[in-house]
Coordinates of C-alpha atoms in Angstrom, one line a residue:
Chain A
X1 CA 24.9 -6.3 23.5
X2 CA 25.9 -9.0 21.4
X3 CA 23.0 -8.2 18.9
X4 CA 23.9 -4.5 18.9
X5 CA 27.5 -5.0 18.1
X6 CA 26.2 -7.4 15.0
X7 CA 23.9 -4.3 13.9
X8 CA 26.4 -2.2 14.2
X9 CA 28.7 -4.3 12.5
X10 CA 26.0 -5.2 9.7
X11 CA 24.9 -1.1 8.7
X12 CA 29.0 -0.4 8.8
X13 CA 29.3 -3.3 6.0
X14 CA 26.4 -1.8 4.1
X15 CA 28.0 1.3 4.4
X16 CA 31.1 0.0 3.0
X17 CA 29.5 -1.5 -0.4
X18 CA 27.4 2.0 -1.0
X19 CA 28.9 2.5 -4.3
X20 CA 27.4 -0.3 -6.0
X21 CA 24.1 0.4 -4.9
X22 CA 21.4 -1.7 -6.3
X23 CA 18.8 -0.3 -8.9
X24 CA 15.3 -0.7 -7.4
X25 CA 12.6 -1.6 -9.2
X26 CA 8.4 -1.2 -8.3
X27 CA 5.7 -3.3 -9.6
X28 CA 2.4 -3.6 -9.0
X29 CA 1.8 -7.4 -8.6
X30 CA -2.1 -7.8 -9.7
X31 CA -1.6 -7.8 -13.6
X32 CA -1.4 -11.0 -14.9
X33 CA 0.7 -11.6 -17.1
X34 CA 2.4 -8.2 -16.6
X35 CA 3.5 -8.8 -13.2
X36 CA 2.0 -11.0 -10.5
X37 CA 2.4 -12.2 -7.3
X38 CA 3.2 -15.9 -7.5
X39 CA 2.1 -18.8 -5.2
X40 CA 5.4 -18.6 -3.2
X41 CA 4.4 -14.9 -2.6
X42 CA 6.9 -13.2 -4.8
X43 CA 6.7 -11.1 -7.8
X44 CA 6.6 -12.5 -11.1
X45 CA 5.1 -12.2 -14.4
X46 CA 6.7 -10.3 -18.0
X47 CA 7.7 -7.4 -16.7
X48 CA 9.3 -9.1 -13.8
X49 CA 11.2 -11.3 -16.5
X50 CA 12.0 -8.6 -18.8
X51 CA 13.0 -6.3 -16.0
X52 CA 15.6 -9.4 -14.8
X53 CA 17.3 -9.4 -18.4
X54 CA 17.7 -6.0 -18.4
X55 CA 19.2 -5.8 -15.1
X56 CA 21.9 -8.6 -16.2
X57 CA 22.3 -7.2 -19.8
X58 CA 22.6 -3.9 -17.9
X59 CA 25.4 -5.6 -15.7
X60 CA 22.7 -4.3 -12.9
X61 CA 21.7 -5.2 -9.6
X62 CA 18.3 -5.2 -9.6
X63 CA 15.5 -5.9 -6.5
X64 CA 11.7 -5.6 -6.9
X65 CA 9.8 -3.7 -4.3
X66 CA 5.7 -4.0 -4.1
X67 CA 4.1 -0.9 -4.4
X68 CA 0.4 0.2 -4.8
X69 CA -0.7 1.7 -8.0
X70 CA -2.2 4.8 -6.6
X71 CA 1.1 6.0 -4.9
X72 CA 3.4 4.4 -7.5
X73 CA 4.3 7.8 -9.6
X74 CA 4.8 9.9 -6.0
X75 CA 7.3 7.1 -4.8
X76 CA 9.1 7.1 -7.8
X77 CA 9.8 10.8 -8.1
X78 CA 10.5 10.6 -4.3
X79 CA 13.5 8.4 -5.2
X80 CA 11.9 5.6 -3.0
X81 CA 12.9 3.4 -5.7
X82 CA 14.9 3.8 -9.3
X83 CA 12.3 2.4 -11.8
X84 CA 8.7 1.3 -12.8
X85 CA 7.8 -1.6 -14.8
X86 CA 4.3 -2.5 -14.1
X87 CA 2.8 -3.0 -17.4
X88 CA 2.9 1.2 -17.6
X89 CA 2.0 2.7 -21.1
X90 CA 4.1 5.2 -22.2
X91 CA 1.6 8.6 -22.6
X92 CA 1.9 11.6 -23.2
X93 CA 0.5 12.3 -19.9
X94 CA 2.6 10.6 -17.8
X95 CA 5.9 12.1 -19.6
X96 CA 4.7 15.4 -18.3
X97 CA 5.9 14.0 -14.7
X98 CA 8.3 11.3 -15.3
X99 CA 10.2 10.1 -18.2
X100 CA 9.9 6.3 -20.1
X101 CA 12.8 4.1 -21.8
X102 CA 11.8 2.9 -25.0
X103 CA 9.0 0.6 -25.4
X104 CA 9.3 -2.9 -24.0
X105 CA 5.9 -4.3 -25.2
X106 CA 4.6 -3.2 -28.3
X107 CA 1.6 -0.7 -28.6
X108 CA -1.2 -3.4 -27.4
X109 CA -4.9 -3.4 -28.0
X110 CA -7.4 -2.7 -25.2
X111 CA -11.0 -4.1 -25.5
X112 CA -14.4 -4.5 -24.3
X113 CA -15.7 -7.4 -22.4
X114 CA -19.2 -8.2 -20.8
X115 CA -21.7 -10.4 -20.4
X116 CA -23.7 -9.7 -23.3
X117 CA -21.8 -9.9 -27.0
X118 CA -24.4 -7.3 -28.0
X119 CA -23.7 -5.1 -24.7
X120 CA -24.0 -1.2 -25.5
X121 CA -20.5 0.1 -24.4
X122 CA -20.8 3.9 -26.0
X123 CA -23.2 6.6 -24.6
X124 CA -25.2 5.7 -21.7
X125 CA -23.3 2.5 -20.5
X126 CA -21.3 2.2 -17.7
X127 CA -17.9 0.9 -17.9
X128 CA -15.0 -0.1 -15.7
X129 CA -11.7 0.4 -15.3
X130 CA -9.1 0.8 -13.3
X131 CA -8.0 4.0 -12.0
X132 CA -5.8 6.6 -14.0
X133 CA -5.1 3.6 -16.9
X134 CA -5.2 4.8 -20.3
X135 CA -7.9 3.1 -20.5
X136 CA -9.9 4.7 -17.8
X137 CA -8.7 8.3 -19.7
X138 CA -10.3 6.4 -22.9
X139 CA -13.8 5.7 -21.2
X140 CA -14.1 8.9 -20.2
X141 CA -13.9 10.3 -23.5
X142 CA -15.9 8.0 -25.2
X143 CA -19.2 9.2 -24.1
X144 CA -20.2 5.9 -21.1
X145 CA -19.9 6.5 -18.2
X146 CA -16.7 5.5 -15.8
X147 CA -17.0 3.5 -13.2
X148 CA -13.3 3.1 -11.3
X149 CA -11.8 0.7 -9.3
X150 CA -7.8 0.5 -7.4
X151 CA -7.2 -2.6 -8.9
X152 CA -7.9 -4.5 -12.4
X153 CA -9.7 -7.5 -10.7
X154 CA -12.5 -5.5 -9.0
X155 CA -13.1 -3.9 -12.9
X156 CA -13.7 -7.8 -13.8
X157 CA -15.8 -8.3 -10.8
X158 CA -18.1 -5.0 -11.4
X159 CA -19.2 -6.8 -14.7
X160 CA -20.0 -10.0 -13.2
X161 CA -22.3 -8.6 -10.2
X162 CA -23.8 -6.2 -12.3
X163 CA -22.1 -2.9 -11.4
X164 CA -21.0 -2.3 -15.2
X165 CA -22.0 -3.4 -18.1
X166 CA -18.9 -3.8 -19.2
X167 CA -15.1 -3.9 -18.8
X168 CA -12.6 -1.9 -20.6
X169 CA -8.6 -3.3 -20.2
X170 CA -5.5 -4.9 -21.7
X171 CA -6.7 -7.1 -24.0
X172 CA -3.9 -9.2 -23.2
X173 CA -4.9 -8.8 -19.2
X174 CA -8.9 -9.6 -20.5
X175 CA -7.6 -12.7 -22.4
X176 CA -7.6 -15.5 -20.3
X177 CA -10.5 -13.8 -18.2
X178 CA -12.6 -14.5 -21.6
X179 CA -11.4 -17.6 -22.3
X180 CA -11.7 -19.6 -18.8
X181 CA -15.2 -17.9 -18.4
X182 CA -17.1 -20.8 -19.5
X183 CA -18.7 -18.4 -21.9
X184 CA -20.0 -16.0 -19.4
X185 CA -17.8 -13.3 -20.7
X186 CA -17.6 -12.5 -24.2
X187 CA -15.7 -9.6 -26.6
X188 CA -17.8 -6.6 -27.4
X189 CA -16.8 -4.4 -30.5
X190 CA -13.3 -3.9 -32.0
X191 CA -10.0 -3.7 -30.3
X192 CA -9.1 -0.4 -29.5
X193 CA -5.2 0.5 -30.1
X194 CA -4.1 2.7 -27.2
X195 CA -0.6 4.5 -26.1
X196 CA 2.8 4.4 -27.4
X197 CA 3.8 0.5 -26.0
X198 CA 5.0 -0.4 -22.1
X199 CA 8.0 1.5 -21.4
X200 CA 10.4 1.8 -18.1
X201 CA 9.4 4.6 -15.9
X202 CA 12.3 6.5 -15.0
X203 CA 12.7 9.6 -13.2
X204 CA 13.2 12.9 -15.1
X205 CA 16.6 13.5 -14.1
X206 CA 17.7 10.2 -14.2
X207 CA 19.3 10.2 -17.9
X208 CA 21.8 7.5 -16.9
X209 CA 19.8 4.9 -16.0
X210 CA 17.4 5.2 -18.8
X211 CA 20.7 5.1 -21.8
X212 CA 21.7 2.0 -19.7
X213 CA 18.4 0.5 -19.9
X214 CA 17.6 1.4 -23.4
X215 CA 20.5 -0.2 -25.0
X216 CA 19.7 -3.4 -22.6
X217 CA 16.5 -3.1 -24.7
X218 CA 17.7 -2.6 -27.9
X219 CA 19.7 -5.8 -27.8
X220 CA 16.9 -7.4 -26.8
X221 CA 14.8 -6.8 -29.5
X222 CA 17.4 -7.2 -31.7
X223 CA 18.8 -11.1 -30.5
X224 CA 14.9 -12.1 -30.1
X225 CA 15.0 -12.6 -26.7
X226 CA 12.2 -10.0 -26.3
X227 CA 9.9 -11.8 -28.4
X228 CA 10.9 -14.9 -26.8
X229 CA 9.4 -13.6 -23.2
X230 CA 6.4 -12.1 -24.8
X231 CA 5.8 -15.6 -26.3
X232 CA 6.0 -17.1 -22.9
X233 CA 3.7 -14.9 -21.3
X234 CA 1.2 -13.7 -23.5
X235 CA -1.7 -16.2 -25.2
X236 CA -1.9 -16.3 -29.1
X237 CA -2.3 -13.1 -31.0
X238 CA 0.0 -10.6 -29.0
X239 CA 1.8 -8.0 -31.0
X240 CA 5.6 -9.0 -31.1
X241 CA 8.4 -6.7 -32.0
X242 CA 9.8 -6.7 -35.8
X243 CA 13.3 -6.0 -37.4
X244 CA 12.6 -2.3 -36.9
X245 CA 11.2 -2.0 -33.7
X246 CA 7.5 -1.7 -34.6
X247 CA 4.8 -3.8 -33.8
X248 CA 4.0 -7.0 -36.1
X249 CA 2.1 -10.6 -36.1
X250 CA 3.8 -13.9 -34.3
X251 CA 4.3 -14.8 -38.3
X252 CA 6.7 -11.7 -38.9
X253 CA 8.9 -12.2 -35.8
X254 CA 12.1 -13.2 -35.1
X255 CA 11.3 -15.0 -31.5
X256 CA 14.6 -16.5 -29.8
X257 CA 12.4 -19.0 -27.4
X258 CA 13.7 -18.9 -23.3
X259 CA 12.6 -20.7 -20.8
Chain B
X1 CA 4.6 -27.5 2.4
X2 CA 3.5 -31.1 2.1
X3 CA 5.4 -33.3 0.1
X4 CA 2.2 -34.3 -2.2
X5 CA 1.6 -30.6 -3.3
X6 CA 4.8 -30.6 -5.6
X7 CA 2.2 -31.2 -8.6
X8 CA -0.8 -29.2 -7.8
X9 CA -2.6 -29.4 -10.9
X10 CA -3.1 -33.4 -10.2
X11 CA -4.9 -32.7 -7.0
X12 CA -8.6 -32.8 -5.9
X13 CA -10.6 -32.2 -2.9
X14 CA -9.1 -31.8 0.4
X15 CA -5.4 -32.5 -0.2
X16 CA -6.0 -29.9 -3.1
X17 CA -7.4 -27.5 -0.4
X18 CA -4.9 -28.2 2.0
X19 CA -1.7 -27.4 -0.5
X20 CA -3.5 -24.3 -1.3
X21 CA -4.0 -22.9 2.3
X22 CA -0.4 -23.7 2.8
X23 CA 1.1 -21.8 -0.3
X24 CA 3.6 -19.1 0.3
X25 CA 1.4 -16.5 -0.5
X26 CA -1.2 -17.8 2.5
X27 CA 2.1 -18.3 4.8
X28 CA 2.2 -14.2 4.0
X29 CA -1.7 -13.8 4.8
X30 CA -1.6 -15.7 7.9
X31 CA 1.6 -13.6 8.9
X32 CA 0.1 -10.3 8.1
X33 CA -2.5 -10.9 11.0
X34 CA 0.7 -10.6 13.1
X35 CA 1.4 -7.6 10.9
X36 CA -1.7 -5.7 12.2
X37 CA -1.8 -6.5 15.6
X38 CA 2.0 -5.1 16.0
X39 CA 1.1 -2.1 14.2
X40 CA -2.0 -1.4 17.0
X41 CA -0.1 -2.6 19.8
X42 CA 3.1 -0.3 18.9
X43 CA 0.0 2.7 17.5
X44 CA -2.5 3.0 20.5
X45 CA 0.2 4.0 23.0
X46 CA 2.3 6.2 20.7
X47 CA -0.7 7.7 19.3
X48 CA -2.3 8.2 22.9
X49 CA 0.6 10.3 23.9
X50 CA 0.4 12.6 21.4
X51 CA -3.1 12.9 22.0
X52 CA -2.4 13.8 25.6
X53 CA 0.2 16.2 24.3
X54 CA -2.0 17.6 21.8
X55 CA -4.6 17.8 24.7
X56 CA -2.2 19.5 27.1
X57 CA -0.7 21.9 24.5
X58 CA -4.3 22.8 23.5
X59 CA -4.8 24.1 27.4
X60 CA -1.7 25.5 27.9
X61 CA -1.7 29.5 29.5
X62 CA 1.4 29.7 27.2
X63 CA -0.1 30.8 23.9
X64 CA 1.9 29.7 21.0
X65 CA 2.3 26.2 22.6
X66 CA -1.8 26.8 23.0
X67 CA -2.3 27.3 19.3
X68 CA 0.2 24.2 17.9
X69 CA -1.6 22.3 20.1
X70 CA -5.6 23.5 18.3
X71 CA -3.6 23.7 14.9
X72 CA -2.7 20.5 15.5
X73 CA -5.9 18.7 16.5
X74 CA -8.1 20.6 13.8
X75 CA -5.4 20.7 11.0
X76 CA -5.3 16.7 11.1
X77 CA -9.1 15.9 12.0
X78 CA -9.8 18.0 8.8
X79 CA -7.6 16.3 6.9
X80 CA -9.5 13.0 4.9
X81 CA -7.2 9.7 5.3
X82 CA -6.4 8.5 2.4
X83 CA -5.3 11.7 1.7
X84 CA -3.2 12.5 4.9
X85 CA -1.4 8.7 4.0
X86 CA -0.5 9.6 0.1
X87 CA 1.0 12.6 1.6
X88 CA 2.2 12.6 5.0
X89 CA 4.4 9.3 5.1
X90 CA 6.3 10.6 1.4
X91 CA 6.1 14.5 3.2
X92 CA 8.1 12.6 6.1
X93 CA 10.4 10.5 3.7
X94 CA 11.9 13.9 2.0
X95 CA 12.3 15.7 5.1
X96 CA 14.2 13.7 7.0
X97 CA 16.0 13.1 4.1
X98 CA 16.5 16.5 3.3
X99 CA 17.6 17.5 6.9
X100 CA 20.3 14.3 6.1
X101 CA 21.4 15.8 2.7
X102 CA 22.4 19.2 4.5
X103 CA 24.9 17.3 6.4
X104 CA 26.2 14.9 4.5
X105 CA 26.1 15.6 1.2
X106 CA 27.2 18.2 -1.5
X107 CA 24.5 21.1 -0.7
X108 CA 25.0 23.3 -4.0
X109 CA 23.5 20.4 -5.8
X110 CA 19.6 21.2 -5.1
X111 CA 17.4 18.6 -4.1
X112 CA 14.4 19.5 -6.0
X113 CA 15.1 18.9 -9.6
X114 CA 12.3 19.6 -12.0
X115 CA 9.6 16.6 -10.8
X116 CA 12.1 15.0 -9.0
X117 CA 13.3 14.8 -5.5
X118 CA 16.3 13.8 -5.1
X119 CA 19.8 13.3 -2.4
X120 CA 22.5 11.5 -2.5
X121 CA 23.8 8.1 -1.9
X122 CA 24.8 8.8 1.8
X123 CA 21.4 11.1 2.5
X124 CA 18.9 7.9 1.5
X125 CA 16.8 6.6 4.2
X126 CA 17.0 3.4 4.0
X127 CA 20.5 3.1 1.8
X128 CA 19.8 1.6 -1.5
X129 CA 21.8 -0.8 -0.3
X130 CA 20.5 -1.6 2.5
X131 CA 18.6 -5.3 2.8
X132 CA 14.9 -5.5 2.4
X133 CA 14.3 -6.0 6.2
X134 CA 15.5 -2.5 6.6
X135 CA 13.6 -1.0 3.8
X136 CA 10.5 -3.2 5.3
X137 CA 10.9 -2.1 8.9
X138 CA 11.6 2.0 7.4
X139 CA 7.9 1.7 5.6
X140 CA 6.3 0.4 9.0
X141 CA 8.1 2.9 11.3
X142 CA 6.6 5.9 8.3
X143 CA 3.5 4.0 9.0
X144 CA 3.6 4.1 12.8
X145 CA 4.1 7.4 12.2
X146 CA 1.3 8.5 10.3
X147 CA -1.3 6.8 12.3
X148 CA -0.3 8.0 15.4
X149 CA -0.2 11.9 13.9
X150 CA -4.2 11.2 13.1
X151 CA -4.8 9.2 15.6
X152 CA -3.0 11.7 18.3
X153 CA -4.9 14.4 16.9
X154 CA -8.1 12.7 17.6
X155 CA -7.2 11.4 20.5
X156 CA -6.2 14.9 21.5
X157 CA -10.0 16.1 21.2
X158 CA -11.0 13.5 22.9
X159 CA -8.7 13.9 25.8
X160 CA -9.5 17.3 25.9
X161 CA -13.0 17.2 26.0
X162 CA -12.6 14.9 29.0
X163 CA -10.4 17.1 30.7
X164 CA -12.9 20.2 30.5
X165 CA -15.7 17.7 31.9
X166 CA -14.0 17.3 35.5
X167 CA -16.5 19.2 37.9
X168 CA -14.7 22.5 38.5
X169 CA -15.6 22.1 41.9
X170 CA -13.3 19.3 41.9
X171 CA -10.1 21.9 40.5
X172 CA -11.3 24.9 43.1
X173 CA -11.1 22.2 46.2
X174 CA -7.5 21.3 45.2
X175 CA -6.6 24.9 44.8
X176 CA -8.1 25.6 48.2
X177 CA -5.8 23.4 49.9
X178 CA -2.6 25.6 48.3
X179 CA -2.1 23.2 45.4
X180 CA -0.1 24.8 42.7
X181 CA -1.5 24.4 38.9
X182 CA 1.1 21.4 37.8
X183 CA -0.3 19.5 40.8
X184 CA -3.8 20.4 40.2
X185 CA -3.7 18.8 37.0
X186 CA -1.3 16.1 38.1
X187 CA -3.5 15.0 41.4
X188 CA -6.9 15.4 40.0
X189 CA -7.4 16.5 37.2
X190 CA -6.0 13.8 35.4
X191 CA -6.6 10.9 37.4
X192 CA -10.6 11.9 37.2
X193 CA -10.5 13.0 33.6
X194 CA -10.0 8.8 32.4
X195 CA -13.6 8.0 33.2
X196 CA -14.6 10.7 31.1
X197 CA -12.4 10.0 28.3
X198 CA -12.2 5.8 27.9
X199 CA -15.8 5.8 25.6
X200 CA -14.0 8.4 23.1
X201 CA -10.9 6.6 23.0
X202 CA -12.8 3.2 23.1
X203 CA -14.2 4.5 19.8
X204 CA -11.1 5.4 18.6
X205 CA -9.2 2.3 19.1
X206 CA -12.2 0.7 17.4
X207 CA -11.7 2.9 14.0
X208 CA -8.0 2.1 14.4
X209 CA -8.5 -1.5 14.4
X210 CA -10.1 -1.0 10.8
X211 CA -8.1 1.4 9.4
X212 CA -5.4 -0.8 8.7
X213 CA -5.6 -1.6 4.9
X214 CA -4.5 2.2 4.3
X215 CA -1.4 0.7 5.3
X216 CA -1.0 -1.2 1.6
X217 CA -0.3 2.7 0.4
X218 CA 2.3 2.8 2.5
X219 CA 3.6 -0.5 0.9
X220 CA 3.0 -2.5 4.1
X221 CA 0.7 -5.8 3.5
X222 CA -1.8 -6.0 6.1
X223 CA -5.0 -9.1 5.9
X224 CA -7.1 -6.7 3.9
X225 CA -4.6 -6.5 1.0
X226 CA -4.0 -10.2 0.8
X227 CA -7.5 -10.9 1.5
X228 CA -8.3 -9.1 -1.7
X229 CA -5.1 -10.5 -3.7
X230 CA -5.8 -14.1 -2.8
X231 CA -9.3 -13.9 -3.2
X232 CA -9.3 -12.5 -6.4
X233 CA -10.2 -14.9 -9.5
X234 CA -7.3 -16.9 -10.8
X235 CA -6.6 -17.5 -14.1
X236 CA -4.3 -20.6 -15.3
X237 CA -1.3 -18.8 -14.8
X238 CA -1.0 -19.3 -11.8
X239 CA -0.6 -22.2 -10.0
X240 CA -3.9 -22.5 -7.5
X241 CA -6.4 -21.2 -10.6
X242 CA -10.0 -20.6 -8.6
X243 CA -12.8 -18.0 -9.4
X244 CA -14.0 -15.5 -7.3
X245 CA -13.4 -16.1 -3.9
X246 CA -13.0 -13.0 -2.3
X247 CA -16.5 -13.8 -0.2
X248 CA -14.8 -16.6 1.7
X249 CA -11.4 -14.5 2.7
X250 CA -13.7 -11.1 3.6
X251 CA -15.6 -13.6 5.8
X252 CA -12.8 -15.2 7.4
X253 CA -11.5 -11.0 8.1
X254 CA -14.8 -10.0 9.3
X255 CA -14.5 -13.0 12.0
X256 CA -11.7 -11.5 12.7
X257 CA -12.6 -8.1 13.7
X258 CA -15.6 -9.3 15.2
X259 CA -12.9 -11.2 17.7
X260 CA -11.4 -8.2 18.0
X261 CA -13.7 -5.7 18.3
X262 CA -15.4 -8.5 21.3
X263 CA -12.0 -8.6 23.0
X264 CA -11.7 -4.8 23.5
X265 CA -14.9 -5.1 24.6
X266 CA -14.5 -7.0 27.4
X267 CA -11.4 -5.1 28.6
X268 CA -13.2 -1.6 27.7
X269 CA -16.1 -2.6 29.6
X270 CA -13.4 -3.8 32.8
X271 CA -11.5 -0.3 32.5
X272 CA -14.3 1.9 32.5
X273 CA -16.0 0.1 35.4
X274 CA -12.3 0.6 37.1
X275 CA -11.7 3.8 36.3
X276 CA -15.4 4.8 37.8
X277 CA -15.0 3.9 41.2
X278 CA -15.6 6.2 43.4
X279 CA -16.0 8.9 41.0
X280 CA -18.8 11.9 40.9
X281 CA -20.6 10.1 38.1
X282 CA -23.5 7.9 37.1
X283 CA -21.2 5.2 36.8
X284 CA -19.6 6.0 39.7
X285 CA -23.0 6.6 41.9
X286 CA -24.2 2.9 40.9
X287 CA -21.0 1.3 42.4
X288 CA -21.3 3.1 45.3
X289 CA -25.2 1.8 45.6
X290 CA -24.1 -1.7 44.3
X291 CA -21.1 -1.9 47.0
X292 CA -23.4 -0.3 50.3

């Protein structure tokens, strides 16, 4: 009885507070260094970080909710939860069904990685990549053949069993794979530049949230503090954000460093 | 956990090891064992009486409750899984809260707009507000849900089947002695039908068992999701960095199931040799012999 009266009590209270209803935010959780989830099992990772500045910029309350990638558009337009930052590139595509806020990463390169420097990754090959990614879209044009997986670390794993012959991602996701490979792994070909940057996904209708967000944004870019969190979480030779907006060497940034 | 794991990247060997199988994100993996067996304990009855539902509707004299019930079962069993979870659980979501909306909301504002569906504040299940347990305990109910709608609808076949496969002889004896239909079925018909339907459902409750990791679309973490996250390489970044390891966690799983899967087994084998006693069937004969 006691326990009922204290739910009772509990859902009346959360009733009460209804009009400050917290903005919820999805992520995927298996992008390193976009988002993560961290050794204390929570998510974490640049978007995470960036998504917390905007929220207090914002004068937000923010939480993070888990969500698969596959069902992570359909929950979104279901108003299961408010916004998307899981390393998402803005595309054309994607606008058709939901809208972005302005870019939060600068347009990144995507690249090839296998085993084999010289590895064939044009007609005939078979690459992998994760499932309706720009990049997947990109492989399918370019002639190889696509080989999909749910998540980004299977695509790593097809290479290294043999699946594929090679791996197309995030350059910034491929990094440290590369580098910590002993030499196993190595770059093939050039970087590929692909989409319009890493926005917010917002939903269609939700013009409020996205004005709120972009100007949490803008001042971001504009004070450095942007920069500052792609510093932290992205190895040498990310793209940071200039005076302007567009996309520009470490050398050319303003970076405001945070913790 | 332990004291000594505050600096991980000092570590070696076994007090390495042990820091990393007690890291919060293994506390989570060794909870989401708990997880599963919930969901199937709170699943298999829920979804069994739909089944028997399903399986009485789909022999009613009563037509229309006749075709709901083969709707139903051949709608669902056509229906592949991943699919059916994508859908049916977000399906669900909008119409409850839709049927909310038309009560407590302002209904000249529609729902639908453009790509988006959308209610207000008061019509949101769970409130935005609400703490995470709710929404938590909201996605697992939705998942309940959905399992036992394709599980019923098998289970419904099954069921059915079994009830067509009581000797007639059986039915016309209890309508000789001035039974009416409702205790026909309730006397001997369905007492008798078990023995005949405990190997389907036995099969059934096997595929359940391993259907589980559909849950992650859902948003719940079951062993298969964190089996996969944990196992997966590390990089630097994080604070446990290992390769590929995703052998080790799928074998720990598979010993698992195999636990599993050997426990219902055992209590299968015990139900079916219950539920055969004295009954007009193989089974049942070599009992009979055994016990003379």
């Amino acid at each position: 009885m006691r326990t009922t009266l204290t739910v009772a009590a509990a859902i009346a209270l959360t009733a009460g507070i209804a009009s400050a209803a917290p903005v919820r935010i999805a992520s995927e959780g298996a992008y390193p260094p976009y988002n993560l989830v961290n050794d204390s099992g929570e998510l974490d990772g640049f978007d995470i970080d960036v998504g917390n500045e905007i929220c207090e910029r914002a004068e937000l309350e923010c939480v993070w909710v888990k969500n698969d990638w596959d069902s992570i558009l359909p929950n979104l337009k279901s108003s299961n939860y408010d916004a998307i930052m899981a390393g998402m590139s803005i595309t054309e595509e994607r606008q058709q069904e939901i809208q972005f806020s302005q870019n939060y990463f600068p347009p990144a390169a995507s690249a090839y990685a296998a085993m084999d420097a010289e590895a064939n990754v044009g007609d005939g090959a078979v690459v992998a990549a994760q499932t309706a990614t720009i990049q997947a879209a990109h492989v399918a044009e370019s002639g190889a053949t696509l080989l999909e997986f749910a998540t980004p670390d299977e695509t790593v794993s097809a290479v290294r069993n043999g699946e594929a012959d090679a791996v197309f991602a995030d350059k910034d996701f491929l990094e440290p794979v590369v580098v910590e490979s002993n030499g196993e792994f190595s770059w093939v070909g050039e970087d590929v530049p692909l989409g319009g940057g890493i926005g917010v996904g917002i939903r269609q209708s939700d013009n409020e949230l996205r004005e709120k967000m972009d100007a949490a944004i803008d001042s971001m870019k504009e004070d450095g503090t942007l920069n500052g969190l792609i510093q932290k979480w992205f190895a040498e030779g990310a793209m940071y954000f200039g005076p302007d907006g567009e996309a520009v060497a470490e050398a050319d940034a303003t970076i405001t460093p945070v913790e | 956990m332990f004291a000594y794991c505050a600096d991980p990247k000092a570590l070696e060997g076994l007090a390495w090891l042990s820091c990393y199988l007690t890291s919060g994100t293994h506390l989570l993996f060794y909870a989401s064992f708990g997880t599963v067996l919930f969901l199937l304990a709170v699943t298999a009855p829920i979804a069994l009486l739909f089944g028997f539902g399903g399986a009485l509707a789909s022999r009613s004299h009563f037509a229309p409750l006749r075709w709901f019930g083969k709707i139903y079962t051949s709608m669902v069993r056509g229906v592949p899984d991943v699919v059916f979870f994508m859908f049916v659980p977000i399906a669900l979501d909008q119409l409850f809260e839709y049927l909310r909306s038309r009560v407590s909301c302002d209904t000249s504002v529609p729902v639908r707009q453009g790509n988006d569906f959308i209610v207000c504040e008061a019509a949101k299940l769970p409130r935005a507000a609400s703490p995470e347990w709710v929404h938590d305990s909201y996605g697992m109910f939705l998942a309940v849900l959905a399992f036992s709608i394709v599980f019923g609808a098998f289970a419904a076949n099954v069921l059915y089947g079994a009830m067509n496969a009581v000797p007639r002889a059986q039915l016309e004896t209890a309508e000789a002695y001035g039974m009416t239909r409702r205790q026909v079925n309730r006397r001997v018909l369905i007492p008798q039908m078990w023995s005949y339907a405990v190997p389907g459902l036995s099969n059934l409750w096997m595929i359940l068992i391993k259907a589980t990791p559909l849950l992650f679309l859902l948003g719940v973490e079951d062993i298969v999701y964190w089996a996969r996250e944990l196992g997966g390489s590390k990089t630097s970044a994080f604070t446990y960095p290992h390769p590929d390891w995703r052998l080790y966690y799928f074998l720990a799983i598979l010993v698992f199931y195999l636990l599993m899967t050997w426990a219902s087994e055992r209590v299968l084998s015990r139900v079916r040799r219950r539920l055969s006693l004295g009954q007009a069937t193989m089974g049942g004969e070599t009992l009979r012999k055994a016990g003379a």
